[in-house]
XYZ file of N, CA, C and O in Angstrom:
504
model
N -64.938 30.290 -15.162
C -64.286 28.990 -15.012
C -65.110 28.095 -14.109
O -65.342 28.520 -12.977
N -65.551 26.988 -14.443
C -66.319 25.758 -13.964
C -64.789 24.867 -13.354
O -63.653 24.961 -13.821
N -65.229 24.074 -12.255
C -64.215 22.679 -11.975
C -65.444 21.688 -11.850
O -66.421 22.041 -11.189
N -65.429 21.091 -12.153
C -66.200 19.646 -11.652
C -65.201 18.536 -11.219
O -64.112 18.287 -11.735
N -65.866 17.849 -10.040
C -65.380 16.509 -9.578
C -66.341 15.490 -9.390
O -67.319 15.551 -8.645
N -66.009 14.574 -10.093
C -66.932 13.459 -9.825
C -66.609 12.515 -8.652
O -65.454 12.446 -8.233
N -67.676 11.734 -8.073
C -67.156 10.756 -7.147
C -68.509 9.875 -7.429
O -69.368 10.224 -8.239
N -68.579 8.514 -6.531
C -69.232 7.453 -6.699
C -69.157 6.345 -7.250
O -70.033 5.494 -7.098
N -67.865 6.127 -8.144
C -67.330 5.336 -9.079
C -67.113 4.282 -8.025
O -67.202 4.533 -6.823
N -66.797 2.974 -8.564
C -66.489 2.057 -7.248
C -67.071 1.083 -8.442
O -67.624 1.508 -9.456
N -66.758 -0.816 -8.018
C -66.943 -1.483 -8.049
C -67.967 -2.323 -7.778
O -68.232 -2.647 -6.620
N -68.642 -2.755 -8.822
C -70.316 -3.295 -8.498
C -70.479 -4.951 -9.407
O -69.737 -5.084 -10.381
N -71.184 -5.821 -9.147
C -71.048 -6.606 -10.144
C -72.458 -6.864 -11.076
O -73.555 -6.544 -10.617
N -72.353 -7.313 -12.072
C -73.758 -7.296 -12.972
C -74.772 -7.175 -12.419
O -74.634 -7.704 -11.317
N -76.096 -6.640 -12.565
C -77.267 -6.117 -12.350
C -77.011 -5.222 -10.943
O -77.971 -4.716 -10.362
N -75.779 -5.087 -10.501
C -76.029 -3.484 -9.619
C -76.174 -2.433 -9.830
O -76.504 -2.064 -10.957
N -76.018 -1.761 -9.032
C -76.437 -0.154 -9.199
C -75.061 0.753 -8.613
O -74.089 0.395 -7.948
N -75.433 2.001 -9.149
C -74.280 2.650 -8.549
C -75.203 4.353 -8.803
O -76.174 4.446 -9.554
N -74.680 5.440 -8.073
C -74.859 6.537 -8.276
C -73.806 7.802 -8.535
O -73.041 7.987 -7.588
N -73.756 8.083 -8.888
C -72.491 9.246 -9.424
C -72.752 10.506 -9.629
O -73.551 10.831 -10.508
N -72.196 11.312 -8.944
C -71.837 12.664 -8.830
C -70.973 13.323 -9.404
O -69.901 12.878 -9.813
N -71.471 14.756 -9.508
C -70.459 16.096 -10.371
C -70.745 16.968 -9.552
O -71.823 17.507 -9.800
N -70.073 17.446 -8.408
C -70.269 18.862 -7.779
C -69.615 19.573 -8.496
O -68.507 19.166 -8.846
N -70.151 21.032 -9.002
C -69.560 22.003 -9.884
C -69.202 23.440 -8.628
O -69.828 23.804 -7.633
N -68.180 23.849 -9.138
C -67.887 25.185 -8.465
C -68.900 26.411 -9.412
O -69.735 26.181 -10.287
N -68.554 27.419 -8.981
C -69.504 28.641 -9.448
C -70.786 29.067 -9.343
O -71.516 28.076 -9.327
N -71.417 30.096 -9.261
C -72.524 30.642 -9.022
C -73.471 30.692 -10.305
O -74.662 30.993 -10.239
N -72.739 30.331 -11.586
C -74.016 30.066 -12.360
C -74.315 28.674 -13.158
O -74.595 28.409 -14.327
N -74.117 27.885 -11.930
C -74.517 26.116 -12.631
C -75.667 25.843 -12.792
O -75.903 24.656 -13.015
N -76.812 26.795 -12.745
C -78.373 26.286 -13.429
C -78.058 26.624 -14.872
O -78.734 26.045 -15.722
N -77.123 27.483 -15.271
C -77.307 28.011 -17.125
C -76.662 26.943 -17.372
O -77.121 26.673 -18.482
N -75.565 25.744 -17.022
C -75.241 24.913 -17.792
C -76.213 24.218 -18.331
O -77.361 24.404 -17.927
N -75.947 23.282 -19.348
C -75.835 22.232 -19.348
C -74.959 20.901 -19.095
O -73.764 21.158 -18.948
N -75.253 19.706 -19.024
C -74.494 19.138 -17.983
C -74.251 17.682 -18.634
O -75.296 17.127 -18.974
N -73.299 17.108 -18.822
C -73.232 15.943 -19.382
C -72.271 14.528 -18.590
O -71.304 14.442 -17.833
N -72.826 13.963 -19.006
C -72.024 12.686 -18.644
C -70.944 11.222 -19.760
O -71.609 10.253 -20.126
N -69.961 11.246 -20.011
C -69.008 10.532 -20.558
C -69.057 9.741 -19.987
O -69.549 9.515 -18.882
N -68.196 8.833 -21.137
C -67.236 7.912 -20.302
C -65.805 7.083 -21.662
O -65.855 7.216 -22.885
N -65.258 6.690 -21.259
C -64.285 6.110 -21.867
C -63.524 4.355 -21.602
O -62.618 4.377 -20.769
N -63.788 3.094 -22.153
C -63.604 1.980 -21.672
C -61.922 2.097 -22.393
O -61.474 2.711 -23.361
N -61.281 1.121 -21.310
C -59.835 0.897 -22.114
C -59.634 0.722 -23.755
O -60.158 -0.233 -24.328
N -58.960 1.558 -24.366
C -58.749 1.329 -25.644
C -59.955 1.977 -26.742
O -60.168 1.641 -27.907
N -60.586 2.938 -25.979
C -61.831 2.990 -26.848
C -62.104 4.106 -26.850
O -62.018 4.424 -25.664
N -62.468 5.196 -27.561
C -62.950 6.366 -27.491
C -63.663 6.842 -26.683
O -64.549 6.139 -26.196
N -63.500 8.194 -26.282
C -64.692 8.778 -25.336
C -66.137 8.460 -25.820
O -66.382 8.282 -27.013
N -66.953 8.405 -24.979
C -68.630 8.283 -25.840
C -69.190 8.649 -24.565
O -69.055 8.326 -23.385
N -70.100 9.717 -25.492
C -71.637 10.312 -24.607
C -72.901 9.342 -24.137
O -73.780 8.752 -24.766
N -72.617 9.443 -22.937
C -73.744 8.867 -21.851
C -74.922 9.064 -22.013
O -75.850 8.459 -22.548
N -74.706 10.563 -21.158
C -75.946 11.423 -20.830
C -76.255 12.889 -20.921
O -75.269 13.610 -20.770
N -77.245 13.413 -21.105
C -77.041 15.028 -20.899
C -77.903 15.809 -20.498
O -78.794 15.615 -21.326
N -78.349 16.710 -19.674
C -79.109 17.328 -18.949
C -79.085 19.086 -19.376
O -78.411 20.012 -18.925
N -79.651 19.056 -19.946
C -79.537 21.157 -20.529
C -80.729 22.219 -19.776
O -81.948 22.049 -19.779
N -80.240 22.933 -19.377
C -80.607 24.221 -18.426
C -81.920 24.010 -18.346
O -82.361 24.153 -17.206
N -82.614 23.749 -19.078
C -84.074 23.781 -19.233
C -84.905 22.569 -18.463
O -86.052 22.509 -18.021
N -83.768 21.605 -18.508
C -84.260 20.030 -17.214
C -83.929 18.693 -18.659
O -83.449 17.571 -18.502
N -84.299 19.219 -19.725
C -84.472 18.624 -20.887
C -83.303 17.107 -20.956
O -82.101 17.351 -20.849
N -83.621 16.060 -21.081
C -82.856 15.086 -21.047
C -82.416 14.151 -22.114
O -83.399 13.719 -22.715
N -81.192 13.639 -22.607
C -80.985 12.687 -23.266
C -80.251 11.867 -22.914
O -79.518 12.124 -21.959
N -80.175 10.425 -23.639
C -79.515 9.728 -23.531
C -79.011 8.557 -24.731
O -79.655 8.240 -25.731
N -77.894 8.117 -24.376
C -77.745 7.302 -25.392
C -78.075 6.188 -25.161
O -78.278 5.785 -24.016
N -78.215 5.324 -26.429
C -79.654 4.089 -26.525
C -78.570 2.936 -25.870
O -78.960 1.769 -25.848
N -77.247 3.253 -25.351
C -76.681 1.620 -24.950
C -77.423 1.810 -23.615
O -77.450 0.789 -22.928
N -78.073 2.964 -23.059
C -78.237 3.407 -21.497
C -79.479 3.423 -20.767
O -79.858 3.232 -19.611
N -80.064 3.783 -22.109
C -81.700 4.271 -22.021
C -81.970 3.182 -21.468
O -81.599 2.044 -21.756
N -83.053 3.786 -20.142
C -84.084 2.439 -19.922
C -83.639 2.224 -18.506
O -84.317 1.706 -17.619
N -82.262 2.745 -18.390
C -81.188 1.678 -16.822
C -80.338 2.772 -16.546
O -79.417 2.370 -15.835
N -80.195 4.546 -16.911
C -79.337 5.052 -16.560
C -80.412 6.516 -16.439
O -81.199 6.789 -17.346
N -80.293 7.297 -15.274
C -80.774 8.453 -15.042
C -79.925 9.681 -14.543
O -79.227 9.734 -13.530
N -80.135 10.613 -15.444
C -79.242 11.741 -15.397
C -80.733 12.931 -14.191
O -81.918 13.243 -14.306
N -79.947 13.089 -13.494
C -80.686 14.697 -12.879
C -79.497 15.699 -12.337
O -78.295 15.513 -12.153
N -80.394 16.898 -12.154
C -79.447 17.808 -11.392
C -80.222 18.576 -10.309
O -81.392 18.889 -10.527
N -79.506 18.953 -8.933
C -79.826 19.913 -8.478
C -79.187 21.305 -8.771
O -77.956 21.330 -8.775
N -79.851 22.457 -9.016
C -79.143 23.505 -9.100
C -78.965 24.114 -7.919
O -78.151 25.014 -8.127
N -79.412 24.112 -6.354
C -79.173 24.067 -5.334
C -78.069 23.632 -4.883
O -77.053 24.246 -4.555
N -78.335 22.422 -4.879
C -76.163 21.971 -4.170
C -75.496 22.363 -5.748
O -74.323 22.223 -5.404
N -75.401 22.737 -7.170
C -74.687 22.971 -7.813
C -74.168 21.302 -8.106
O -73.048 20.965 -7.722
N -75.231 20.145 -8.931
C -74.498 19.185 -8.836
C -75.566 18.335 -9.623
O -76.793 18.431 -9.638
N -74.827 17.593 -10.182
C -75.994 16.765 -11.165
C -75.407 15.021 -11.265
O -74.260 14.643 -11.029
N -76.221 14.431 -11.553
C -76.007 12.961 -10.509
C -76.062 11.887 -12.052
O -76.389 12.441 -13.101
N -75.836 10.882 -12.058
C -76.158 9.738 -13.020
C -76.952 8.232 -12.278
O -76.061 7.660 -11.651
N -77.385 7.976 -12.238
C -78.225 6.931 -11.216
C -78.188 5.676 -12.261
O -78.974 5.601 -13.206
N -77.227 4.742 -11.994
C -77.370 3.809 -12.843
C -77.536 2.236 -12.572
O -76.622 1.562 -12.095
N -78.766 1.727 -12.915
C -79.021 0.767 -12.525
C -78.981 -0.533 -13.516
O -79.064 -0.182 -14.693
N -78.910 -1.484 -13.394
C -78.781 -2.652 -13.943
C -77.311 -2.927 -15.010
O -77.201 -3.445 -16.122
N -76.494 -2.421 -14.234
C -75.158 -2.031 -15.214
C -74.396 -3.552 -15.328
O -74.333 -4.427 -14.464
N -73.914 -3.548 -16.531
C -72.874 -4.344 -17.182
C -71.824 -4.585 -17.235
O -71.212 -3.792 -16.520
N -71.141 -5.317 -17.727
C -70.019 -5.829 -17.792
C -69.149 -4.228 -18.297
O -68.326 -3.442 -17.828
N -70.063 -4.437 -19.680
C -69.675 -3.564 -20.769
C -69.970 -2.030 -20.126
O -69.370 -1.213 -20.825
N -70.457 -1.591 -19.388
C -70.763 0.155 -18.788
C -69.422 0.140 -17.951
O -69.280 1.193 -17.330
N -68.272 -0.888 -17.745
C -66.947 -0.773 -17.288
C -66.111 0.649 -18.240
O -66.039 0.747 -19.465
N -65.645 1.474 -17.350
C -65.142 2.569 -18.113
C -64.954 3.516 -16.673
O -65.583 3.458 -15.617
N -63.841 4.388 -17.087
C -64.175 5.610 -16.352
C -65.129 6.940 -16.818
O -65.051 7.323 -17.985
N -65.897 7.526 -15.999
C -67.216 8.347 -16.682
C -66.588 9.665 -15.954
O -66.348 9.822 -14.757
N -66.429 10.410 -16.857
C -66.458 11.910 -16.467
C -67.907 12.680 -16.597
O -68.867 12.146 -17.153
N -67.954 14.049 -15.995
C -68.799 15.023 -15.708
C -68.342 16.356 -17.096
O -67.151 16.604 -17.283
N -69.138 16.880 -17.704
C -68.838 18.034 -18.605
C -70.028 18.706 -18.546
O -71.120 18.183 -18.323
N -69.753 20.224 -18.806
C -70.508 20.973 -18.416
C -70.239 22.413 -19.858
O -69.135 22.927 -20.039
N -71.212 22.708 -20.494
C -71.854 23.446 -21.365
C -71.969 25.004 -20.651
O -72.472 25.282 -19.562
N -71.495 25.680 -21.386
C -72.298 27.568 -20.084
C -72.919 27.456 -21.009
O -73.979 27.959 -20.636
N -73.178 26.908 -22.804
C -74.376 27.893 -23.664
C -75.849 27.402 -22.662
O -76.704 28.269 -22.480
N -75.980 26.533 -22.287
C -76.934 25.477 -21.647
C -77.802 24.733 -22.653
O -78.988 24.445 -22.488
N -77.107 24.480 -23.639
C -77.379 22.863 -24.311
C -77.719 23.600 -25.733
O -78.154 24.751 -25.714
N -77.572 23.114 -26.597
C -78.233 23.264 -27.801
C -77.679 24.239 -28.624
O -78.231 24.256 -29.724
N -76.691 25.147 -28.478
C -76.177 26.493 -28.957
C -75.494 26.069 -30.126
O -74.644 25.178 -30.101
N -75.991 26.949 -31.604
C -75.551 26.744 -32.842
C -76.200 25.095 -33.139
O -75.422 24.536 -33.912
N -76.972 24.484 -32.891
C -77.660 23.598 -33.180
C -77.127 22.031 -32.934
O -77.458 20.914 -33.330
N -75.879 22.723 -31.849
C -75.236 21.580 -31.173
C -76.536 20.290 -30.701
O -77.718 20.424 -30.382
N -75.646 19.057 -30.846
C -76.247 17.959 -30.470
C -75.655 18.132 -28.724
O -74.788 18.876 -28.264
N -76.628 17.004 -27.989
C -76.505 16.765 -27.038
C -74.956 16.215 -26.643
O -74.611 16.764 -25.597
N -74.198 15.548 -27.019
C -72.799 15.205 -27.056
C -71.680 16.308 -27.672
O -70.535 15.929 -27.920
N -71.996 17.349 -27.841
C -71.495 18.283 -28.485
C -71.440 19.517 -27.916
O -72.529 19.983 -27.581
N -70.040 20.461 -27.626
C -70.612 21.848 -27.176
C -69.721 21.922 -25.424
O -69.914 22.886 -24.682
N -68.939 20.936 -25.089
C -69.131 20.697 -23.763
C -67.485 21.501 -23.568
O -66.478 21.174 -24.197
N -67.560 22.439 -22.686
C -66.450 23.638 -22.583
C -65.472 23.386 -20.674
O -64.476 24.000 -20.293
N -66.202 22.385 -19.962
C -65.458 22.170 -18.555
C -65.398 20.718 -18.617
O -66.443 20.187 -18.993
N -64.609 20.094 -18.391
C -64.534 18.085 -17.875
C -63.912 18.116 -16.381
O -63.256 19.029 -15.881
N -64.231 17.068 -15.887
C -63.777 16.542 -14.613
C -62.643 15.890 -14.818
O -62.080 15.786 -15.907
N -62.295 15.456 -13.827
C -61.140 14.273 -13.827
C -61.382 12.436 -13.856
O -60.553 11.557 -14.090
N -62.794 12.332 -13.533
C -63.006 11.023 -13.764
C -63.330 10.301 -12.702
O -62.837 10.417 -11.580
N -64.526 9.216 -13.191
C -64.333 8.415 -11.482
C -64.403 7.039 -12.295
O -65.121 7.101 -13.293
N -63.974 6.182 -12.122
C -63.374 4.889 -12.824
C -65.190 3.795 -12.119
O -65.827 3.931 -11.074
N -65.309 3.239 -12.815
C -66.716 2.317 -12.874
C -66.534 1.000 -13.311
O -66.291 0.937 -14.516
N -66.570 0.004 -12.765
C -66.167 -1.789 -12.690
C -66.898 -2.238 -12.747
O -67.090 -2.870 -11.708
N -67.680 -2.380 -13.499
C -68.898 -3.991 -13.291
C -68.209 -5.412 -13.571
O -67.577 -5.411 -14.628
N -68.189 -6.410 -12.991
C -67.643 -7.747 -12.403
C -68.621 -8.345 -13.520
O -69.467 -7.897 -14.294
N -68.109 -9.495 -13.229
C -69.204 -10.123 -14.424
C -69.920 -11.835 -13.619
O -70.733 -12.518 -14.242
């Protein structure tokens, strides 16, 4: 059993930045893989970001370019670094976390994800 909690969410207005955290419980958070959501009012969940055991990175193209996923496997915690954010990156973003560590049965990067957080809510002002 994984818990993740995210924090860093907060209120920023166009072209700021913000950084966001997932501290994970357990002793084997290097085999995850590690992802990042989010969900705007009224709108489906949609995949951010994703980080798989190996360091290996993706992202989705609304993000690419202005959003950075890493992890330490040391503190057990993997971060989203997002810069030049929008109106539209308004949403709350959860943390999910993979034990296959990414790719298992030929899962896509948005796919496969077995722990979620509770959420940290994200405001860009306009």
């Amino acid at each position: 059993q994984v818990q993740l909690v995210e924090s860093g969410g907060g209120l920023v207005q166009a072209g700021g930045s913000l950084r966001l955290s997932c501290a994970a419980s357990g002793r084997t958070f290097s085999r995850y893989a590690m992802g990042w959501f989010r969900q705007a009012p009224g709108k489906e969940r949609e995949f951010v970001a994703a980080i798989w055991r190996g360091g290996t990175t993706f992202y989705a193209d609304s993000v690419k370019g202005r959003f950075t996923i890493s992890r330490d496997n040391a503190k057990n915690a993997v971060y989203l670094q997002m810069n030049s954010l929008k109106p539209e990156d308004t949403a709350v973003y959860y943390c999910a976390a993979d034990h296959s560590g990414g790719g298992a049965y030929g899962l896509g990067p948005s796919l496969g994800y077995d722990y979620w957080g509770q959420g940290t809510q994200v405001t860009v002002s306009s």
